[in-house]
PDB file of C-alpha atoms in Angstrom:
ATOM      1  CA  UNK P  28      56.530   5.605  39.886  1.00 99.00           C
ATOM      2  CA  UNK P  29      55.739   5.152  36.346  1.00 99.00           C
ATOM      3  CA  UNK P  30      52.338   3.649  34.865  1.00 98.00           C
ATOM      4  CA  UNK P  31      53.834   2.822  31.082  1.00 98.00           C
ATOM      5  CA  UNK P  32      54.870   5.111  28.166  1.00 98.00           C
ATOM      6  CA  UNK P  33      52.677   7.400  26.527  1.00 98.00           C
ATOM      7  CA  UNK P  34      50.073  10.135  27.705  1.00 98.00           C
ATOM      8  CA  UNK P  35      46.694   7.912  26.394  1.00 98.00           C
ATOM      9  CA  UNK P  36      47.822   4.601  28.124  1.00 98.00           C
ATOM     10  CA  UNK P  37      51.069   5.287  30.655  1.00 98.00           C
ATOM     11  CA  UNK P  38      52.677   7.766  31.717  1.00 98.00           C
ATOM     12  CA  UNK P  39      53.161  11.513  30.071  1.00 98.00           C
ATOM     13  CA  UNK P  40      56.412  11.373  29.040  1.00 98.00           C
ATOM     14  CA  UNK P  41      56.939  15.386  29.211  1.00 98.00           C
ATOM     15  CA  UNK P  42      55.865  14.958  33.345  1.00 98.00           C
ATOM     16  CA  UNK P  43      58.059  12.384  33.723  1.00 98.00           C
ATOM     17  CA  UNK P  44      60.730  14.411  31.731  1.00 98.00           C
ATOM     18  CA  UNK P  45      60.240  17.394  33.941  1.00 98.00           C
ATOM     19  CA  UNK P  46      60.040  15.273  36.847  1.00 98.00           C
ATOM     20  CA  UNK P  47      63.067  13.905  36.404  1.00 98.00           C
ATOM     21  CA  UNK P  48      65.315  17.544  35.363  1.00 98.00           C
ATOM     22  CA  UNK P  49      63.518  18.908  38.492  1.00 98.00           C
ATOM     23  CA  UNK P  50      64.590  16.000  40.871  1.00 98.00           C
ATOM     24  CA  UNK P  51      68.615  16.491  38.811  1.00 98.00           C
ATOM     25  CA  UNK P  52      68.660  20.392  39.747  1.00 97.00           C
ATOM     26  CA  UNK P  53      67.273  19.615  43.040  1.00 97.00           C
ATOM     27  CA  UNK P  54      70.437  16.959  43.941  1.00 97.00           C
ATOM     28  CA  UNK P  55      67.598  14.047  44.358  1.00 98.00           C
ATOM     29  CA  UNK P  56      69.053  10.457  43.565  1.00 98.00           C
ATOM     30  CA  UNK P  57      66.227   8.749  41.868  1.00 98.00           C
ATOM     31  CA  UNK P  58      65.360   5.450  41.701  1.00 98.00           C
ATOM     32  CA  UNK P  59      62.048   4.834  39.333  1.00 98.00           C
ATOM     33  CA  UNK P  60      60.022   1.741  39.249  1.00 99.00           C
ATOM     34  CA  UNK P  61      56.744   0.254  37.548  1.00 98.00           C
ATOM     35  CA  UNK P  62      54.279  -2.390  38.774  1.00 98.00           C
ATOM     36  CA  UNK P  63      54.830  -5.443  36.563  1.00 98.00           C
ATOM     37  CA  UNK P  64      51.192  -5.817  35.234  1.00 98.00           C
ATOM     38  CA  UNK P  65      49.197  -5.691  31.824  1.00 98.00           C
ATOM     39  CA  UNK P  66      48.126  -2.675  30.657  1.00 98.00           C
ATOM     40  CA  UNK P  67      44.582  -1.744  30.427  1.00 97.00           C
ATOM     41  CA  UNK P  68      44.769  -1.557  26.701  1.00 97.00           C
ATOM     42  CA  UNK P  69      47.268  -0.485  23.880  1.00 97.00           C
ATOM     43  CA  UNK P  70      46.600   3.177  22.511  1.00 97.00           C
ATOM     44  CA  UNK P  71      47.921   4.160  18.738  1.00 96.00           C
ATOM     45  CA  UNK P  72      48.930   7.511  19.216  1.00 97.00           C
ATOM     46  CA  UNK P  73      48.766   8.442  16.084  1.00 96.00           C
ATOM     47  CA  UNK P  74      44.831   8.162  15.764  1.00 95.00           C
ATOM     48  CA  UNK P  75      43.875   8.055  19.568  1.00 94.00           C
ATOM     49  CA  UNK P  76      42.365   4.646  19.010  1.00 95.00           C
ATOM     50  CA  UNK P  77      42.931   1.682  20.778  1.00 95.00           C
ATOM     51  CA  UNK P  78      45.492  -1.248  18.809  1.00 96.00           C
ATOM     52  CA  UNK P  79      43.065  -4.133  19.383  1.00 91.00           C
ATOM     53  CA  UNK P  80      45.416  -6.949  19.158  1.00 91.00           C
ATOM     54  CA  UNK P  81      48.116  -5.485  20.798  1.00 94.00           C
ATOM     55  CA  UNK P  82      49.343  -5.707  24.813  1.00 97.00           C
ATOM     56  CA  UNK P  83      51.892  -4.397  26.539  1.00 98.00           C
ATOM     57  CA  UNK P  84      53.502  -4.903  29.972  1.00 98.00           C
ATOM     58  CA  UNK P  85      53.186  -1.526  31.900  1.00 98.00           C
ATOM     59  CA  UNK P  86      56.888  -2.437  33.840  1.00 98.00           C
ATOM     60  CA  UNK P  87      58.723  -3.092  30.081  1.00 98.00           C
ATOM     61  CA  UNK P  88      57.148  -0.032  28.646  1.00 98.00           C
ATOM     62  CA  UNK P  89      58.002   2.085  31.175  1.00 98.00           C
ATOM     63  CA  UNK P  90      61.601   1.227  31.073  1.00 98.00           C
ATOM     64  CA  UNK P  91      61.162   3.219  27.559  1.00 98.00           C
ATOM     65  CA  UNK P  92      61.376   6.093  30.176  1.00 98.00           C
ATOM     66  CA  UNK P  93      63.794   5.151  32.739  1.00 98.00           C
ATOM     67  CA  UNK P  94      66.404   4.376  29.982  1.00 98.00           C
ATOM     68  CA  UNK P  95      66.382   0.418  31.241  1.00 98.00           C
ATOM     69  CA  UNK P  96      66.881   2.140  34.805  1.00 98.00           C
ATOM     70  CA  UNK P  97      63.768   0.414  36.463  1.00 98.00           C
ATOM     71  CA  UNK P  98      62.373  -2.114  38.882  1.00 98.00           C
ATOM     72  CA  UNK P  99      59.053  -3.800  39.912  1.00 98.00           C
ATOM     73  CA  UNK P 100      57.317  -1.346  42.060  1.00 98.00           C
ATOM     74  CA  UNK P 101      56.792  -4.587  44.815  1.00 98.00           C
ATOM     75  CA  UNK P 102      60.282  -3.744  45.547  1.00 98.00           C
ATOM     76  CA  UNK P 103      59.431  -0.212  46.277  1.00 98.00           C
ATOM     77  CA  UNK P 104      60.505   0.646  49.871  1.00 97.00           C
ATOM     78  CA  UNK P 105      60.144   3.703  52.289  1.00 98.00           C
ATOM     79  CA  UNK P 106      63.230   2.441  54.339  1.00 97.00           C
ATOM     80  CA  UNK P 107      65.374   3.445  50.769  1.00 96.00           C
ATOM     81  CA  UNK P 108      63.716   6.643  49.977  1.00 98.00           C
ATOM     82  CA  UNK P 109      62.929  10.151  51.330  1.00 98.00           C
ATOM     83  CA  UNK P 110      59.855  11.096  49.098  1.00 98.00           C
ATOM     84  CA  UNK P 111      57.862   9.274  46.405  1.00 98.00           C
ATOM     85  CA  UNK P 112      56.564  10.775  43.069  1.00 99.00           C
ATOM     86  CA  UNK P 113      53.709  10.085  40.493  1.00 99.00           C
ATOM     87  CA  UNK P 114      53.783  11.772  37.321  1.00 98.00           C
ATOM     88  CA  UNK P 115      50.091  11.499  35.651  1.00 98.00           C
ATOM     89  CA  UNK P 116      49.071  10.250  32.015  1.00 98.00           C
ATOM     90  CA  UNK P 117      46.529   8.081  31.687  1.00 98.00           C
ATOM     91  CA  UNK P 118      48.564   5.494  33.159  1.00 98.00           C
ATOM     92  CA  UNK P 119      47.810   6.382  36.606  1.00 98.00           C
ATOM     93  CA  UNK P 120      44.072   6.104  35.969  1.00 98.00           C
ATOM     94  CA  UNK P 121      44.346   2.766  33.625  1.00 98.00           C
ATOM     95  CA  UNK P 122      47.551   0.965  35.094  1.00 98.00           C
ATOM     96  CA  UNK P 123      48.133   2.346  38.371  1.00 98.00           C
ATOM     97  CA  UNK P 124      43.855   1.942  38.850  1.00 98.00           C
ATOM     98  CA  UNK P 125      40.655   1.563  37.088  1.00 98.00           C
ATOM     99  CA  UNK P 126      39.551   5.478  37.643  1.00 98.00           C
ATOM    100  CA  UNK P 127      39.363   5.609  33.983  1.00 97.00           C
ATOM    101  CA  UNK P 128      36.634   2.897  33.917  1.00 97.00           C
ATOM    102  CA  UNK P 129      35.176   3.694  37.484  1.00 97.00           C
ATOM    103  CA  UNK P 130      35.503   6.897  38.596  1.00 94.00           C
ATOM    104  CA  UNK P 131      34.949   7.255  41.970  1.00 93.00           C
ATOM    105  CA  UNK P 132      34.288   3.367  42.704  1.00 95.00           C
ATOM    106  CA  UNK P 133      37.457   2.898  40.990  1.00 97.00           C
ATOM    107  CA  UNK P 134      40.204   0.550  43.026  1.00 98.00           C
ATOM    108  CA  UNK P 135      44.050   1.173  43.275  1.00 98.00           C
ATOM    109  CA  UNK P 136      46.439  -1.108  42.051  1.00 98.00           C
ATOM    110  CA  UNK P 137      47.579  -3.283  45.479  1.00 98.00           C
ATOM    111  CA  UNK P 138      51.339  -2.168  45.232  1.00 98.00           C
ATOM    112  CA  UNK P 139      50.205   1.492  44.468  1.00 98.00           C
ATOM    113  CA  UNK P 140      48.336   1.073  47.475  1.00 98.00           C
ATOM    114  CA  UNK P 141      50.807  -0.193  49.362  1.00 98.00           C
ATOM    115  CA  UNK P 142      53.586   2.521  48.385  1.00 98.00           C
ATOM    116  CA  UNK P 143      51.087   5.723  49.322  1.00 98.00           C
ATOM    117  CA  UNK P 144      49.877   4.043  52.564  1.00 98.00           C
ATOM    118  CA  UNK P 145      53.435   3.464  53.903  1.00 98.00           C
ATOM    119  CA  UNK P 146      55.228   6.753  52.626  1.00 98.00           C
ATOM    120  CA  UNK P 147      51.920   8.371  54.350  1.00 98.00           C
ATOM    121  CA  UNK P 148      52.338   6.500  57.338  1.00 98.00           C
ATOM    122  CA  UNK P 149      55.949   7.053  57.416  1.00 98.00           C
ATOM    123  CA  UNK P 150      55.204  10.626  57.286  1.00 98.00           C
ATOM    124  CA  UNK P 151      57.520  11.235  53.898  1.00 98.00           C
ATOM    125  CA  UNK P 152      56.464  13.250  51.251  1.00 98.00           C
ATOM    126  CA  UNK P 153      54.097  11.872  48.147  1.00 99.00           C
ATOM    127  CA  UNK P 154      53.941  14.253  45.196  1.00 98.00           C
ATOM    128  CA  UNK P 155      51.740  13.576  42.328  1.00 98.00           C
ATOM    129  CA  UNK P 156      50.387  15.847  39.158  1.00 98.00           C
ATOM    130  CA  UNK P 157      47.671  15.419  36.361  1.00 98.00           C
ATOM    131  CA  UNK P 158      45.297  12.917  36.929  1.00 98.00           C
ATOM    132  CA  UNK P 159      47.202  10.670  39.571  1.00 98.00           C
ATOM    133  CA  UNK P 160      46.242  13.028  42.619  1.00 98.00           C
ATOM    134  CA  UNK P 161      42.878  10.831  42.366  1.00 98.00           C
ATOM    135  CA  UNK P 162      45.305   8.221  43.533  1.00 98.00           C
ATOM    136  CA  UNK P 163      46.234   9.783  46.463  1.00 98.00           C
ATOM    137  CA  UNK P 164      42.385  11.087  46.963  1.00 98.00           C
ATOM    138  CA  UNK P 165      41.105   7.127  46.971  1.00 98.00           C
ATOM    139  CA  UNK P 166      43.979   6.167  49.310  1.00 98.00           C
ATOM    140  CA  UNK P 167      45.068   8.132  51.761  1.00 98.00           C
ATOM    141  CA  UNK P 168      41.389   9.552  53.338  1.00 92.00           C
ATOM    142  CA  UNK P 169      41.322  13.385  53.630  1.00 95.00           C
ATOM    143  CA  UNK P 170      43.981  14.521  51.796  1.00 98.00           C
ATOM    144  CA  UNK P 171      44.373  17.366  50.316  1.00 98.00           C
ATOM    145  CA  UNK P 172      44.740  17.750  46.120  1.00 98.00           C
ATOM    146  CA  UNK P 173      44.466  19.668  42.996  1.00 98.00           C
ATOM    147  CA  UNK P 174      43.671  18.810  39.444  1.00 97.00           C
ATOM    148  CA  UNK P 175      43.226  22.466  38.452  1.00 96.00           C
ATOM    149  CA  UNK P 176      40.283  23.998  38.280  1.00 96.00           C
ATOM    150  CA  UNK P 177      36.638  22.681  38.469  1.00 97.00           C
ATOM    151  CA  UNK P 178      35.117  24.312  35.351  1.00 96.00           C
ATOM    152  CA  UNK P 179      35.938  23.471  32.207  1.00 97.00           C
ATOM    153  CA  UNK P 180      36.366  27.509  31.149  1.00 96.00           C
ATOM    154  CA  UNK P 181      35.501  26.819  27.596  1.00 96.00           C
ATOM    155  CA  UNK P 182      38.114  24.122  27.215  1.00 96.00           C
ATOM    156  CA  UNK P 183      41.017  25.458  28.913  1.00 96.00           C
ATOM    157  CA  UNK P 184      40.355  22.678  31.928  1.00 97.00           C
ATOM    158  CA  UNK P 185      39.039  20.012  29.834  1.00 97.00           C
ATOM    159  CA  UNK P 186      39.159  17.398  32.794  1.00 96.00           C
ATOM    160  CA  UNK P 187      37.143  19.411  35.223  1.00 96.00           C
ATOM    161  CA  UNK P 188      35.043  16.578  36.476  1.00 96.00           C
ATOM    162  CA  UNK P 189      37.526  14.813  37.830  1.00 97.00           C
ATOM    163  CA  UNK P 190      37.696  17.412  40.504  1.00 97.00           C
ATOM    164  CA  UNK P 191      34.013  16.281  41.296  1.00 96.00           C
ATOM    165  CA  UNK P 192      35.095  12.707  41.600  1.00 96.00           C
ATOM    166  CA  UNK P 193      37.826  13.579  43.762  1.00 97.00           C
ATOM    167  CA  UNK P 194      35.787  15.233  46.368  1.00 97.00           C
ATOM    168  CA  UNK P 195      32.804  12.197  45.984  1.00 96.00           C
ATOM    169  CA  UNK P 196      36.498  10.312  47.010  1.00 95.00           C
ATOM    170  CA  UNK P 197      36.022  12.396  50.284  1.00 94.00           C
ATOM    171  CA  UNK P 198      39.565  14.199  49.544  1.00 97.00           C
ATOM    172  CA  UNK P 199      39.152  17.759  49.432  1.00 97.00           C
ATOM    173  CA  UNK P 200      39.890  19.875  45.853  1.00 98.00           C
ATOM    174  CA  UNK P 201      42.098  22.881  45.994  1.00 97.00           C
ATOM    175  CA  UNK P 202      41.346  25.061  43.200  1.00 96.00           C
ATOM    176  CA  UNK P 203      45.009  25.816  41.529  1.00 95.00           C
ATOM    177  CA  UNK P 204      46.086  27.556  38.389  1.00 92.00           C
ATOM    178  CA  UNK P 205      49.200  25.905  36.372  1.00 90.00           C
ATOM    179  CA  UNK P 206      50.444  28.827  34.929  1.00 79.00           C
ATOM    180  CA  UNK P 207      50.921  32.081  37.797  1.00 79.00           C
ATOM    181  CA  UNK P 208      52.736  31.850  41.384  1.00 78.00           C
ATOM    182  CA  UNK P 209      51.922  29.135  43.714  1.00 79.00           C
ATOM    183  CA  UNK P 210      51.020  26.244  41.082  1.00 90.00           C
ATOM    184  CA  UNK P 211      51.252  23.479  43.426  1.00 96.00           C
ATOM    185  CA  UNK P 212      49.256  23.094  46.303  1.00 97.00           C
ATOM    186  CA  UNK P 213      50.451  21.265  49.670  1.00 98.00           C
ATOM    187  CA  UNK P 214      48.856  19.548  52.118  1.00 98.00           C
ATOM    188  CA  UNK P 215      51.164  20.271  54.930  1.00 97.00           C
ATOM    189  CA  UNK P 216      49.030  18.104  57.314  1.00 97.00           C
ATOM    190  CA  UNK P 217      49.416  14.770  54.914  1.00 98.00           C
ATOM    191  CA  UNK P 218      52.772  15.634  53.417  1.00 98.00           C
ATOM    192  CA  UNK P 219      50.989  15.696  49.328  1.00 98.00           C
ATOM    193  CA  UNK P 220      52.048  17.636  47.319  1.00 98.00           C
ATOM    194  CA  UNK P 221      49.777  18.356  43.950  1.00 98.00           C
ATOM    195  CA  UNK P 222      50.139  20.131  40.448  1.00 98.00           C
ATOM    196  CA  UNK P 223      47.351  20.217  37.843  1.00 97.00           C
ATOM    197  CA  UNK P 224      50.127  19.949  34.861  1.00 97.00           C
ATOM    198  CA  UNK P 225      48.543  18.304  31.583  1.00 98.00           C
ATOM    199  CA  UNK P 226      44.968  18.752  33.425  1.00 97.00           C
ATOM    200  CA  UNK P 227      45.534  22.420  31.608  1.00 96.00           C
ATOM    201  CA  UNK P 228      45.679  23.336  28.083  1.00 96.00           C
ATOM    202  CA  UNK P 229      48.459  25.208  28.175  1.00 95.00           C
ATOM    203  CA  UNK P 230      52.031  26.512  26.996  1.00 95.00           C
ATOM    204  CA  UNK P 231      54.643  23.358  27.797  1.00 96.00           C
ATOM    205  CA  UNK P 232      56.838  25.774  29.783  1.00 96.00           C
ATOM    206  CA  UNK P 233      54.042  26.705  31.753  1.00 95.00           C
ATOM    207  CA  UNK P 234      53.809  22.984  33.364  1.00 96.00           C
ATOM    208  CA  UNK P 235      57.141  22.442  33.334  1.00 97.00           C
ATOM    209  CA  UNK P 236      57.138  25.296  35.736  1.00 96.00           C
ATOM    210  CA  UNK P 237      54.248  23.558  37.603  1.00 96.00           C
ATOM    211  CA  UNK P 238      55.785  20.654  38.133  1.00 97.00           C
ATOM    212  CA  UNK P 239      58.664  22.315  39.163  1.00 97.00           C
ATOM    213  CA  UNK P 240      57.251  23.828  42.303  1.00 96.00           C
ATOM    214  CA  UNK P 241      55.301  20.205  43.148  1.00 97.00           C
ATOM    215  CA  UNK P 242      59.034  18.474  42.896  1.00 98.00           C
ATOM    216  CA  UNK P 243      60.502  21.710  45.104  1.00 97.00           C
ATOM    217  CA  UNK P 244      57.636  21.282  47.671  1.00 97.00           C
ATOM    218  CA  UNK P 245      58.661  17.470  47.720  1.00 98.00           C
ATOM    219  CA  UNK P 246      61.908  17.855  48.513  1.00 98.00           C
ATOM    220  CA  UNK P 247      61.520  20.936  50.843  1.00 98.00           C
ATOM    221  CA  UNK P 248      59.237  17.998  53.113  1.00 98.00           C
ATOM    222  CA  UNK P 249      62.043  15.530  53.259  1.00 98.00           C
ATOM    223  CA  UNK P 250      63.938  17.961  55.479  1.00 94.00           C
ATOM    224  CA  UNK P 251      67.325  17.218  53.562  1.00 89.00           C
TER     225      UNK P 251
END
């Protein structure tokens, strides 16, 4: 499930990237898919400013990433699917809800909504990394997620406080590294799995890596 293109106002494109090679290697088909909203606002990349008089639709920019491969996520189904995944970017917390603007009064888009409570309740596998575990934290009640670490460590975890926010969610915060053995943590009970990824300043290889063990966990769940 993608929330646009572009770390500041969609989705990171190097998650979705190493979502995607992970899912290849692991013989997943994939289907991807986009709700078909506004975004919250246009960023310019290039200065980390908002584009004023620009607007983009979150389902057309995300096709960006699906090369044209993409749907509305209202037609988003657990009967088709064995697992569901979220990559993060700023997306998830503009698009996908409005934790950007609200923190932990923030409210999830009604499709994304939708989508986690039914793969939940159909006991198949959710996996999300970044910031979109705060989706899963607002949704599915007790669950189990990581964004990293809860310090900021000088700058290393510059998005600490969101692990805050996630616990005021009532989810409970796993403390996880991004970068040694283990970086993924799973909540066997719920079926999430959770990497901290981009939530890290880190080497790129070092979350590809990350994201790799979510995506294994995933598909480990779906028993196939």
């Amino acid at each position: 499930v993608l929330s646009g293109c572009g770390v500041y106002d969609g989705t990171e494109i190097h998650e979705a990237s190493a979502v995607l090679v992970h899912l290849s290697r692991g013989g997943a088909e994939v289907h991807m898919y986009a709700p078909d909203v506004p975004q919250m606002h246009v960023i310019d990349h290039s200065k980390g400013q908002p584009a004023e008089a620009e607007s983009r639709n979150v389902l057309v920019e995300s096709a960006r990433i699906a090369r044209g491969k993409i749907a509305s996520l209202a037609k988003l189904t657990t009967a088709d699917h064995d697992a569901v995944i979220f990559p993060g970017g700023f997306g998830a917390a503009k698009n996908l809800s409005t934790f950007a603007v609200d923190g932990k009064d923030c409210k999830v888009n009604r499709e994304v909504e939708r989508v986690l409570k039914d793969f939940h309740k159909a006991g198949k596998p959710i996996g999300l990394c970044c910031i979109s575990p705060v989706l899963a934290a607002k949704v599915l009640s007790g669950a189990e997620v990581t964004v990293g670490h809860e310090e900021e460590e000088g700058g290393k975890w510059p998005y600490a406080g969101t692990a805050g926010a996630i616990k005021e969610l009532g989810a409970k915060h796993c403390v996880k590294e991004v970068t040694i053995s283990f970086p993924a943590h799973v909540d066997t009970k719920n079926k999430v799995v959770t990497t901290p990824a981009f939530m890290c300043e880190t080497a790129l290889h070092h979350i590809f890596d990350g994201i790799g063990a979510m995506v294994k966990n995933v598909l480990k769940l779906t028993g196939k």
